[in-house]
């Protein structure tokens, strides 16, 4: 299969491209401003805001499927640039989904747990959404644009952690970097999530393609944890001092964009569709640790190049 992945320099996109390449898939990764040198897949450059040009480029490559990971995923940047964020997170996915429908190929759109307000937790796909920030509102608008343009598309609501190109993108890297350097950090005791390890998420997305699923799915861990608890688990796994993590309530702080507190998601629908369980947080942290032992972060960071080619 010839798989096109957008956002290939991002946390999810890069891991997904590597997992696809390991499966001997013919992977094409699209980057925007960051180049990738020596990556085990074909790399193309494109600005998805120039959507007509990017779609022509993609069409010429004749992919068999697209997984669309590119987005403005920085909540505070989204608050500062709402129009640009709407364009990239809402309009672009609609155009990409329409093009995939036109070309007759499967399309997976990556969305977020943040479409919910975090009042309830254990959200199912059928639960009402209520996004709180610019980022979350534009991501929900992206889901709607994709569904309108292409009812066969998959919308994968995700949350994940792992190793990235910069070594600084994920919450797990935040705890690893700071605790490893003996620095004191805050750990939110009132913020809950259901994160999958990013390589497990990548495998699940590829399985969803194989299974020809359509519609909204929560592609998350069946285990939920507070951000404080997550930090403690990382500290324990790597042998860092977990007392460096100060337990604190996020709701007492001003952190720019408004964030939902209980974003635990229910993944029963996907587990049923794939006929197996998704990985628990404990298993994900073990895989994150094993990746470190195997020098996986060094390998990913070695792909960093100053400019997109
Ligand atoms: N991180 C999380 O925990 C999380 C949680 C829930 C949902 N998500 C969703 O998961 C997806 C991937 O997130 P991530 O954390 O992997 O993102 P990321 O690390 O912030 O990477 C974003 C990617 O989008 C690309 N991009 C940005 N503007 C672009 C443009 N104009 N044209 C083409 N590409 C552009 C970037 O390219 P360059 O870097 O090359 O410029 C980069 O590859 C997103 O849809 C996000 O909303 C993430």
PDB file of C-alpha atoms and ligand atoms in Angstrom, residues 6-14 30-35 46-50 54 68-74 84 88-89 92 109-114 135 139 156-161 164-165 169-171 193 198 201 308, ligand 1:
ATOM      1  CA  UNK A   6       0.573  14.628   6.353  1.00  0.00           C
ATOM      2  CA  UNK A   7       2.334  16.194   9.345  1.00  0.00           C
ATOM      3  CA  UNK A   8       5.225  13.732   8.934  1.00  0.00           C
ATOM      4  CA  UNK A   9       7.572  15.904  11.017  1.00  0.00           C
ATOM      5  CA  UNK A  10       5.074  15.951  13.898  1.00  0.00           C
ATOM      6  CA  UNK A  11       4.938  13.664  16.927  1.00  0.00           C
ATOM      7  CA  UNK A  12       2.274  11.372  15.489  1.00  0.00           C
ATOM      8  CA  UNK A  13       3.137  11.698  11.792  1.00  0.00           C
ATOM      9  CA  UNK A  14       6.804  10.803  12.189  1.00  0.00           C
ATOM     10  CA  UNK A  30       4.504  15.386   3.859  1.00  0.00           C
ATOM     11  CA  UNK A  31       6.337  18.023   5.902  1.00  0.00           C
ATOM     12  CA  UNK A  32       5.918  21.779   5.904  1.00  0.00           C
ATOM     13  CA  UNK A  33       8.714  23.820   7.545  1.00  0.00           C
ATOM     14  CA  UNK A  34      10.847  21.046   9.058  1.00  0.00           C
ATOM     15  CA  UNK A  35      12.944  18.814   6.856  1.00  0.00           C
ATOM     16  CA  UNK A  46       4.050  21.211   0.961  1.00  0.00           C
ATOM     17  CA  UNK A  47       2.045  23.966   2.601  1.00  0.00           C
ATOM     18  CA  UNK A  48      -1.466  22.673   3.149  1.00  0.00           C
ATOM     19  CA  UNK A  49      -2.722  26.239   3.428  1.00  0.00           C
ATOM     20  CA  UNK A  50      -1.987  26.376  -0.311  1.00  0.00           C
ATOM     21  CA  UNK A  54      -0.811  20.534  -2.291  1.00  0.00           C
ATOM     22  CA  UNK A  68      -4.103  13.339   7.760  1.00  0.00           C
ATOM     23  CA  UNK A  69      -2.111  14.296  10.886  1.00  0.00           C
ATOM     24  CA  UNK A  70      -1.083  17.897  10.047  1.00  0.00           C
ATOM     25  CA  UNK A  71      -2.677  20.561  12.229  1.00  0.00           C
ATOM     26  CA  UNK A  72      -1.977  23.513  14.439  1.00  0.00           C
ATOM     27  CA  UNK A  73      -1.884  21.491  17.655  1.00  0.00           C
ATOM     28  CA  UNK A  74      -0.486  24.215  19.920  1.00  0.00           C
ATOM     29  CA  UNK A  84      -5.190  30.553  10.363  1.00  0.00           C
ATOM     30  CA  UNK A  88      -5.683  24.505   8.677  1.00  0.00           C
ATOM     31  CA  UNK A  89      -7.687  22.523  11.249  1.00  0.00           C
ATOM     32  CA  UNK A  92      -8.094  21.858   4.920  1.00  0.00           C
ATOM     33  CA  UNK A 109      -8.597  12.251   9.786  1.00  0.00           C
ATOM     34  CA  UNK A 110      -6.885  12.775  13.129  1.00  0.00           C
ATOM     35  CA  UNK A 111      -9.008  14.630  15.656  1.00  0.00           C
ATOM     36  CA  UNK A 112      -8.744  15.107  19.404  1.00  0.00           C
ATOM     37  CA  UNK A 113     -10.174  14.205  22.803  1.00  0.00           C
ATOM     38  CA  UNK A 114     -10.492  17.981  23.364  1.00  0.00           C
ATOM     39  CA  UNK A 135      -8.001  24.712  18.976  1.00  0.00           C
ATOM     40  CA  UNK A 139     -10.795  20.508  15.377  1.00  0.00           C
ATOM     41  CA  UNK A 156      -9.894   9.173  14.896  1.00  0.00           C
ATOM     42  CA  UNK A 157     -10.092  11.089  18.176  1.00  0.00           C
ATOM     43  CA  UNK A 158      -6.705  10.566  19.743  1.00  0.00           C
ATOM     44  CA  UNK A 159      -4.432  11.509  22.624  1.00  0.00           C
ATOM     45  CA  UNK A 160      -0.931  10.114  22.829  1.00  0.00           C
ATOM     46  CA  UNK A 161       2.655  10.343  24.068  1.00  0.00           C
ATOM     47  CA  UNK A 164       9.455  13.129  18.816  1.00  0.00           C
ATOM     48  CA  UNK A 165      11.726  14.832  16.286  1.00  0.00           C
ATOM     49  CA  UNK A 169       6.901  17.682  21.920  1.00  0.00           C
ATOM     50  CA  UNK A 170       5.109  15.255  24.227  1.00  0.00           C
ATOM     51  CA  UNK A 171       4.109  15.266  27.896  1.00  0.00           C
ATOM     52  CA  UNK A 193      -6.662  11.605  30.044  1.00  0.00           C
ATOM     53  CA  UNK A 198       2.311   6.811  19.839  1.00  0.00           C
ATOM     54  CA  UNK A 201      -1.594   4.488  18.122  1.00  0.00           C
ATOM     55  CA  UNK A 308      12.306  21.223   4.437  1.00  0.00           C
TER      56      UNK A 308
HETATM   57  N1  LIG B   1      -0.121  15.824  20.663  1.00  0.00           N
HETATM   58  C1  LIG B   1      -1.225  15.345  21.229  1.00  0.00           C
HETATM   59  O1  LIG B   1      -1.233  14.811  22.355  1.00  0.00           O
HETATM   60  C2  LIG B   1      -2.533  15.384  20.491  1.00  0.00           C
HETATM   61  C3  LIG B   1      -3.696  15.143  21.230  1.00  0.00           C
HETATM   62  C4  LIG B   1      -4.897  15.087  20.560  1.00  0.00           C
HETATM   63  C5  LIG B   1      -4.952  15.245  19.175  1.00  0.00           C
HETATM   64  N2  LIG B   1      -3.824  15.528  18.482  1.00  0.00           N
HETATM   65  C6  LIG B   1      -3.917  15.669  17.009  1.00  0.00           C
HETATM   66  O2  LIG B   1      -2.994  14.761  16.432  1.00  0.00           O
HETATM   67  C7  LIG B   1      -2.475  15.309  15.221  1.00  0.00           C
HETATM   68  C8  LIG B   1      -0.957  15.291  15.252  1.00  0.00           C
HETATM   69  O3  LIG B   1      -0.525  16.065  16.371  1.00  0.00           O
HETATM   70  P1  LIG B   1       1.035  16.210  16.724  1.00  0.00           P
HETATM   71  O4  LIG B   1       1.120  16.488  18.171  1.00  0.00           O
HETATM   72  O5  LIG B   1       1.760  15.065  16.132  1.00  0.00           O
HETATM   73  O6  LIG B   1       1.373  17.538  15.926  1.00  0.00           O
HETATM   74  P2  LIG B   1       2.755  18.360  15.893  1.00  0.00           P
HETATM   75  O7  LIG B   1       3.844  17.563  16.506  1.00  0.00           O
HETATM   76  O8  LIG B   1       2.452  19.725  16.432  1.00  0.00           O
HETATM   77  O9  LIG B   1       3.005  18.467  14.328  1.00  0.00           O
HETATM   78  C9  LIG B   1       2.172  19.211  13.480  1.00  0.00           C
HETATM   79  C10 LIG B   1       2.465  18.820  12.045  1.00  0.00           C
HETATM   80  O10 LIG B   1       1.632  19.601  11.180  1.00  0.00           O
HETATM   81  C11 LIG B   1       2.450  20.138  10.152  1.00  0.00           C
HETATM   82  N3  LIG B   1       1.907  21.386   9.637  1.00  0.00           N
HETATM   83  C12 LIG B   1       1.643  22.510  10.344  1.00  0.00           C
HETATM   84  N4  LIG B   1       1.230  23.486   9.501  1.00  0.00           N
HETATM   85  C13 LIG B   1       1.235  22.952   8.250  1.00  0.00           C
HETATM   86  C14 LIG B   1       0.939  23.458   6.959  1.00  0.00           C
HETATM   87  N5  LIG B   1       0.534  24.715   6.781  1.00  0.00           N
HETATM   88  N6  LIG B   1       1.073  22.632   5.888  1.00  0.00           N
HETATM   89  C15 LIG B   1       1.486  21.362   6.051  1.00  0.00           C
HETATM   90  N7  LIG B   1       1.780  20.813   7.243  1.00  0.00           N
HETATM   91  C16 LIG B   1       1.666  21.614   8.332  1.00  0.00           C
HETATM   92  C17 LIG B   1       3.799  20.361  10.808  1.00  0.00           C
HETATM   93  O11 LIG B   1       4.786  20.490   9.796  1.00  0.00           O
HETATM   94  P3  LIG B   1       6.232  21.234  10.047  1.00  0.00           P
HETATM   95  O12 LIG B   1       6.603  20.950  11.463  1.00  0.00           O
HETATM   96  O13 LIG B   1       7.119  20.583   9.054  1.00  0.00           O
HETATM   97  O14 LIG B   1       6.027  22.683   9.793  1.00  0.00           O
HETATM   98  C18 LIG B   1       3.913  19.084  11.649  1.00  0.00           C
HETATM   99  O15 LIG B   1       4.373  18.021  10.855  1.00  0.00           O
HETATM  100  C19 LIG B   1      -3.092  16.693  15.076  1.00  0.00           C
HETATM  101  O16 LIG B   1      -4.215  16.589  14.239  1.00  0.00           O
HETATM  102  C20 LIG B   1      -3.534  17.046  16.489  1.00  0.00           C
HETATM  103  O17 LIG B   1      -4.630  17.931  16.470  1.00  0.00           O
HETATM  104  C21 LIG B   1      -2.609  15.630  19.112  1.00  0.00           C
END
